[in-house]
Coordinates of C-alpha atoms in Angstrom, one line a residue:
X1483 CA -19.1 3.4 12.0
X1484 CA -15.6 4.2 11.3
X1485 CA -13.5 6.2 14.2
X1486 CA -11.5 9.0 13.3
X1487 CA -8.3 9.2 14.3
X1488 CA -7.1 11.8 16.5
X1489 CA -3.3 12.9 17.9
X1490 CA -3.1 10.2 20.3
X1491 CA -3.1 7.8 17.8
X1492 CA 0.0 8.7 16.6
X1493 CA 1.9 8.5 19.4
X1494 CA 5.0 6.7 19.6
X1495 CA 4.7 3.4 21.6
X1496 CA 6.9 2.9 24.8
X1497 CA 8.3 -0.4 23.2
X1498 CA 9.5 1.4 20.5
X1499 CA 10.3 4.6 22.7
X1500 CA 13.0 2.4 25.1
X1501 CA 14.1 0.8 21.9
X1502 CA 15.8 3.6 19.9
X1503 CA 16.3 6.9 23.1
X1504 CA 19.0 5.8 23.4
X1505 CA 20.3 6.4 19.6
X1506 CA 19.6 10.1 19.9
X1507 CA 22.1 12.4 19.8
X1508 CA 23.0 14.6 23.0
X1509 CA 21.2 18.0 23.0
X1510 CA 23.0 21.0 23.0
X1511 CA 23.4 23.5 25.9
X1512 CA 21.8 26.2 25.5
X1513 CA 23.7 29.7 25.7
X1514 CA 21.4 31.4 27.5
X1515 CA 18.0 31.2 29.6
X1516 CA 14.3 30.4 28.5
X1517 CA 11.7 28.1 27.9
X1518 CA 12.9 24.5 28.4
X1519 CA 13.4 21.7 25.8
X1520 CA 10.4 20.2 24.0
X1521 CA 10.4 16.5 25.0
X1522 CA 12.0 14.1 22.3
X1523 CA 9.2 11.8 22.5
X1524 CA 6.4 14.0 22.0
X1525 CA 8.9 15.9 19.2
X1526 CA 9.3 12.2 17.6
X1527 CA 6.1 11.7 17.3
X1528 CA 5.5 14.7 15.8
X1529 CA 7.3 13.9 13.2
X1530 CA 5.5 10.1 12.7
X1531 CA 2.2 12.1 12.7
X1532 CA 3.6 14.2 9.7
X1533 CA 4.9 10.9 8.2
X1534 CA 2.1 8.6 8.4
X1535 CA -0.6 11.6 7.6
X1536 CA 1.0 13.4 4.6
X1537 CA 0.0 17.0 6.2
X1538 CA 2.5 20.1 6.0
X1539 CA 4.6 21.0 8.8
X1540 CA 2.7 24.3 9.3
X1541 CA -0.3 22.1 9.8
X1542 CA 0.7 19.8 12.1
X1543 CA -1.3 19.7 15.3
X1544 CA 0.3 22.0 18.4
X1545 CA -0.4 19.2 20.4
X1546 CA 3.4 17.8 19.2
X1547 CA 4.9 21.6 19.7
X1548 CA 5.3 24.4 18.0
X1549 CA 5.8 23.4 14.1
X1550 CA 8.9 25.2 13.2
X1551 CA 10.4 23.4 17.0
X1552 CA 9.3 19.9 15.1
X1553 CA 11.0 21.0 12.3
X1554 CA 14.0 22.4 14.0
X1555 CA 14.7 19.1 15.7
X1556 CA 13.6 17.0 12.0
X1557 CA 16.7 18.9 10.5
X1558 CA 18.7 18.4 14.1
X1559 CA 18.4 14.6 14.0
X1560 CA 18.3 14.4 10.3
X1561 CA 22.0 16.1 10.1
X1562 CA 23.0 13.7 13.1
X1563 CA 22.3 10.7 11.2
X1564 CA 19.5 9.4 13.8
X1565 CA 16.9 7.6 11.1
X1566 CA 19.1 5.8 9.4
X1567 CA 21.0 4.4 13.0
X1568 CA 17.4 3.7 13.6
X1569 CA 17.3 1.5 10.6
X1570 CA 20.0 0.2 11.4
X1571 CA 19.3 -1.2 14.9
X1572 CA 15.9 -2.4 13.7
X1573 CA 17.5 -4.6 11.2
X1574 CA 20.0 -5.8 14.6
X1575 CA 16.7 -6.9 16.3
X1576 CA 15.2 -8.5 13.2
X1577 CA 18.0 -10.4 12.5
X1578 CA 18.8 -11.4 16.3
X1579 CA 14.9 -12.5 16.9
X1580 CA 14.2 -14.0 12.9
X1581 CA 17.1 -13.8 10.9
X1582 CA 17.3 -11.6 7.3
X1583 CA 17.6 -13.7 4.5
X1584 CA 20.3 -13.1 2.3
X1585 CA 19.7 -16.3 -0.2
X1586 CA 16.9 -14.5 -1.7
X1587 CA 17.2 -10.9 -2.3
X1588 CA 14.7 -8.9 -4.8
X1589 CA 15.4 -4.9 -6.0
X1590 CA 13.0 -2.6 -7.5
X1591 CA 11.9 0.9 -8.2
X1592 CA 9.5 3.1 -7.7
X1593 CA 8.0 6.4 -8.8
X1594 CA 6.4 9.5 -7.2
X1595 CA 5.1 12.5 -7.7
X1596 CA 7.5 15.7 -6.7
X1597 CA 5.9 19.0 -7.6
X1598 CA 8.0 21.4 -5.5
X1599 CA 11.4 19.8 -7.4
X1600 CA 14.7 20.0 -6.2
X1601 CA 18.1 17.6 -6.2
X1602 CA 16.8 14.1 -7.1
X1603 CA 14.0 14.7 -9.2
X1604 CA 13.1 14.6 -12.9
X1605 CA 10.8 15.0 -15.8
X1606 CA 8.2 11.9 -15.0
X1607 CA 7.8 9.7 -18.2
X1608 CA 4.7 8.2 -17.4
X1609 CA 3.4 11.5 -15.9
X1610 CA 3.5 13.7 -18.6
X1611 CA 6.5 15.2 -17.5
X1612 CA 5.9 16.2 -14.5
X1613 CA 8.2 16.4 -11.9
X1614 CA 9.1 13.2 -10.3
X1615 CA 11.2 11.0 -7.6
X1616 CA 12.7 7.5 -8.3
X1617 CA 13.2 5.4 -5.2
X1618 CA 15.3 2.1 -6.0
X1619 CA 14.7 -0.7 -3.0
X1620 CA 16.6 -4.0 -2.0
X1621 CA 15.5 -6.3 0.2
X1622 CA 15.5 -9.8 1.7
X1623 CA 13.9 -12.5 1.1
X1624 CA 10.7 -11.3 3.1
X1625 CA 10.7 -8.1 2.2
X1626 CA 12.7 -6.6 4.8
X1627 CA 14.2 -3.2 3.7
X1628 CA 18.3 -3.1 3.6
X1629 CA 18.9 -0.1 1.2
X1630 CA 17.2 2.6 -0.8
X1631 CA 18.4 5.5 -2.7
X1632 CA 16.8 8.2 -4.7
X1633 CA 17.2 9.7 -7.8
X1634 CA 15.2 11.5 -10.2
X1635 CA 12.0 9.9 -12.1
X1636 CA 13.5 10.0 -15.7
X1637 CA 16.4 8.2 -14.3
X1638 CA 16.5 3.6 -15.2
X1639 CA 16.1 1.3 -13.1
X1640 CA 19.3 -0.4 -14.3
X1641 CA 21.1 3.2 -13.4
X1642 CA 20.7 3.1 -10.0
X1643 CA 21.9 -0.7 -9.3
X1644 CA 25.1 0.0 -8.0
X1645 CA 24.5 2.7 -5.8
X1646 CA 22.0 0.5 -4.0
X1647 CA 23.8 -2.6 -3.4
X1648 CA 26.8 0.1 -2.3
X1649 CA 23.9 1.4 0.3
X1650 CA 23.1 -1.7 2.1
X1651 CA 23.4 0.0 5.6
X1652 CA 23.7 -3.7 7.3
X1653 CA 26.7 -5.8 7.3
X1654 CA 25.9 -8.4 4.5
X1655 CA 27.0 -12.0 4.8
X1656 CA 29.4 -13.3 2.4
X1657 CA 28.5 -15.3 -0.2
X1658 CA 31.0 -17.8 0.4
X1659 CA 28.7 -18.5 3.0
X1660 CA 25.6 -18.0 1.9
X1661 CA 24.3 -18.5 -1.7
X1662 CA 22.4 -15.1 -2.2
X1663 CA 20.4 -14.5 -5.6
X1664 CA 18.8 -11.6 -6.6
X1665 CA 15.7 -11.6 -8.1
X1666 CA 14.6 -8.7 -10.9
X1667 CA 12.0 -7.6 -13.3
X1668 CA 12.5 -7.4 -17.0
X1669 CA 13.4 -4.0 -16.6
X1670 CA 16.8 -4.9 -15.4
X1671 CA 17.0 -7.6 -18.0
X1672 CA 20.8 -6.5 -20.0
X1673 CA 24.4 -8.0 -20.0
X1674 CA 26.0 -5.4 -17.9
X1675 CA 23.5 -5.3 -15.0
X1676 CA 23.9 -9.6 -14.7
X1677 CA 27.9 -9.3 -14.9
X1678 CA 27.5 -6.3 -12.3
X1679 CA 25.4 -8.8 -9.4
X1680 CA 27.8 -11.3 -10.3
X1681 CA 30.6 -9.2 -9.2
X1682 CA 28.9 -8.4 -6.0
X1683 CA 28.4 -12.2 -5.5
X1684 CA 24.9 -12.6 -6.3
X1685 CA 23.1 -15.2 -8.8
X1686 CA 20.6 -12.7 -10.8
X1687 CA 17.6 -14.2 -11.5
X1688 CA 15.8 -11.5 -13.9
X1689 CA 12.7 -12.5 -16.4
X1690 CA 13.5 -12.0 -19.5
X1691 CA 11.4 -9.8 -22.2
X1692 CA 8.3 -11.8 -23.2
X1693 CA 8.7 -14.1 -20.0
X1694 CA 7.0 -11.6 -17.3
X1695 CA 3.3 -12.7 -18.0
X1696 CA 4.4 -16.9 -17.7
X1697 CA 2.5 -18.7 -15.6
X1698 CA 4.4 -21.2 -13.5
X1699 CA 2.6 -23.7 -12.0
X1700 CA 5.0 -25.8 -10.0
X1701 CA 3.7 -27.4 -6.9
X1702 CA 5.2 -25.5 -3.7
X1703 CA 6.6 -22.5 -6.0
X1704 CA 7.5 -19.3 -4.2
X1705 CA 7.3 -16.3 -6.2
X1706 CA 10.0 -14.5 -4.6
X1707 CA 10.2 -10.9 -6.5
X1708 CA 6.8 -9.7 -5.1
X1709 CA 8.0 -9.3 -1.7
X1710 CA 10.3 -5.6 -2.8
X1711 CA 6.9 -4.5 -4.8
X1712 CA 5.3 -5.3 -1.3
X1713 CA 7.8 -3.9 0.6
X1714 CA 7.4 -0.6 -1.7
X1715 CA 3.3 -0.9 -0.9
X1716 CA 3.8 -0.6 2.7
X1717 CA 6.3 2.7 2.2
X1718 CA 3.2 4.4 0.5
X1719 CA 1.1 3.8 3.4
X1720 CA 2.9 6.4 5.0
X1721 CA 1.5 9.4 3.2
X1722 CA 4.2 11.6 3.0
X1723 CA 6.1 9.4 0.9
X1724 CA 3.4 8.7 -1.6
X1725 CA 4.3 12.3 -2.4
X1726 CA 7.6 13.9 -2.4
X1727 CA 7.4 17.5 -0.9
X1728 CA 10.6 17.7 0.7
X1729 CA 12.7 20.0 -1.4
X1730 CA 16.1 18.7 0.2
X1731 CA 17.2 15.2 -0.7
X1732 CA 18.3 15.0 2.6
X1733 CA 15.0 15.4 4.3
X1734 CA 13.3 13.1 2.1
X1735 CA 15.8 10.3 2.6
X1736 CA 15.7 10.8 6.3
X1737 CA 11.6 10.2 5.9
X1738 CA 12.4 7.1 4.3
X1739 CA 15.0 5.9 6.8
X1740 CA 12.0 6.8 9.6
X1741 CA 9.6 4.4 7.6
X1742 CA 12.0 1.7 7.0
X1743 CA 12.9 1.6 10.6
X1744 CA 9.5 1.4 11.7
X1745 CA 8.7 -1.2 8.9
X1746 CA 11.6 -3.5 10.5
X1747 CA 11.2 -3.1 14.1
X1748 CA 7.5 -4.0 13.4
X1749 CA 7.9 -7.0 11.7
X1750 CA 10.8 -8.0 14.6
X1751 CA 7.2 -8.2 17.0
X1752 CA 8.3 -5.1 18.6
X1753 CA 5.0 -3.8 18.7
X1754 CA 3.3 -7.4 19.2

């Protein structure tokens, strides 16, 4: 028999608690008297129970707060940057405990529904239209996250290149000292996106038309682009980005920068 989950569940861990209290921003006074501040844990995880379940904010349980109070301090902490300086130190523990890999990197986009619209959305080719989100991911060689930007679903993979390789939000190392390739599908497979990676100091290593479906059979050969499509997998485990229903750009992005952080500080063993 299968448990349900309840609240509890969702909690945020200690370990990850006394890694990132630190990175929030200072509250502030209030100008006059009343109830007292909702704790930031219990508001932070709050917000994890919205991300990991998918459910609106009117229905999330009261057990985190009053909703519109989670809410209020989403936008608080999403206007103050915290997510993404999340992120950020997650990918400082990774690489002090295992190291990113920056010889083999891999990009890739991704699609979602978005049927309330807004900036970063567009007519879904391969949903009949519909409204949709693009979400274009780099990452390293295991399929750590180290950029993602969003644009709308009509929009090519091969459009949004640049502005993802300018995203990286952790200081790369230079290829002078590292070789670093980057590894795409055929649909980033013209002249201007290789001479573009080249000028960013990468070796593209893209599969040509026709070549996607070769089998290689080479003893001890790592299939290294899988790890973004992975990396994408585990981002739609987290329900409420399997669908887009954040209007604001900003808010969506700031979901993302939530799951990415918790992606990385998982994989540095933060959690065991």
């Amino acid at each position: 028999m299968v448990r349900r989950k309840n609240v509890q569940d969702y909690e945020i861990s200690d370990e990850f608690w006394n890694k990132i209290k630190a990175l929030l921003p200072l509250s502030k006074p209030k100008k006059k008297a009343g109830r007292p501040r909702k704790d930031d844990k219990r508001i932070l995880s709050g917000i994890f129970y919205l991300l990991r379940t998918g459910c609106q904010w009117k229905s999330l349980p009261r057990f985190y707060g009053a909703p519109s109070t989670v809410h209020d301090r989403f936008q608080e902490w999403q206007k103050a940057g915290l997510f993404e300086t999340m992120w950020k130190a997650g990918l400082l523990e990774y690489d002090n405990k295992k190291g990113l890999e920056w010889e083999w990197q891999a990009i890739d986009g991704a699609m979602t529904k978005a049927p309330l619209g807004g900036p970063g959305t567009g007519a879904n080719p391969t949903d009949r239209g519909k409204k949709g989100t693009k979400r274009s991911l780099l990452t390293d060689g295991k399929g750590i996250p180290l950029s993602v930007t969003v644009d709308g679903a009509n929009r090519h993979d091969k459009k949004l290149v640049k502005e993802t390789l300018d995203a990286i939000i952790f200081e790369r190392t230079s290829p002078d000292d590292v070789i670093q390739n980057m590894c795409m599908d055929k649909g980033y497979d013209f002249p201007d996106i290789r001479e573009l990676v080249k000028e960013y100091g990468y070796t593209a290593h893209i599969k040509s038309r026709g070549e996607e479906k070769v089998r290689i059979e080479i003893p001890g050969f790592r299939a290294r682009r899988w790890v973004v499509e992975r990396t994408h997998s585990w981002i739609n485990r987290f329900r409420r980005l399997l669908i887009r229903w954040e209007k604001k750009i900003e808010n969506y992005l700031a979901m993302l920068h939530l799951a990415c952080a918790w992606i990385t500080l998982r994989a540095a063993g933060l959690f065991g």
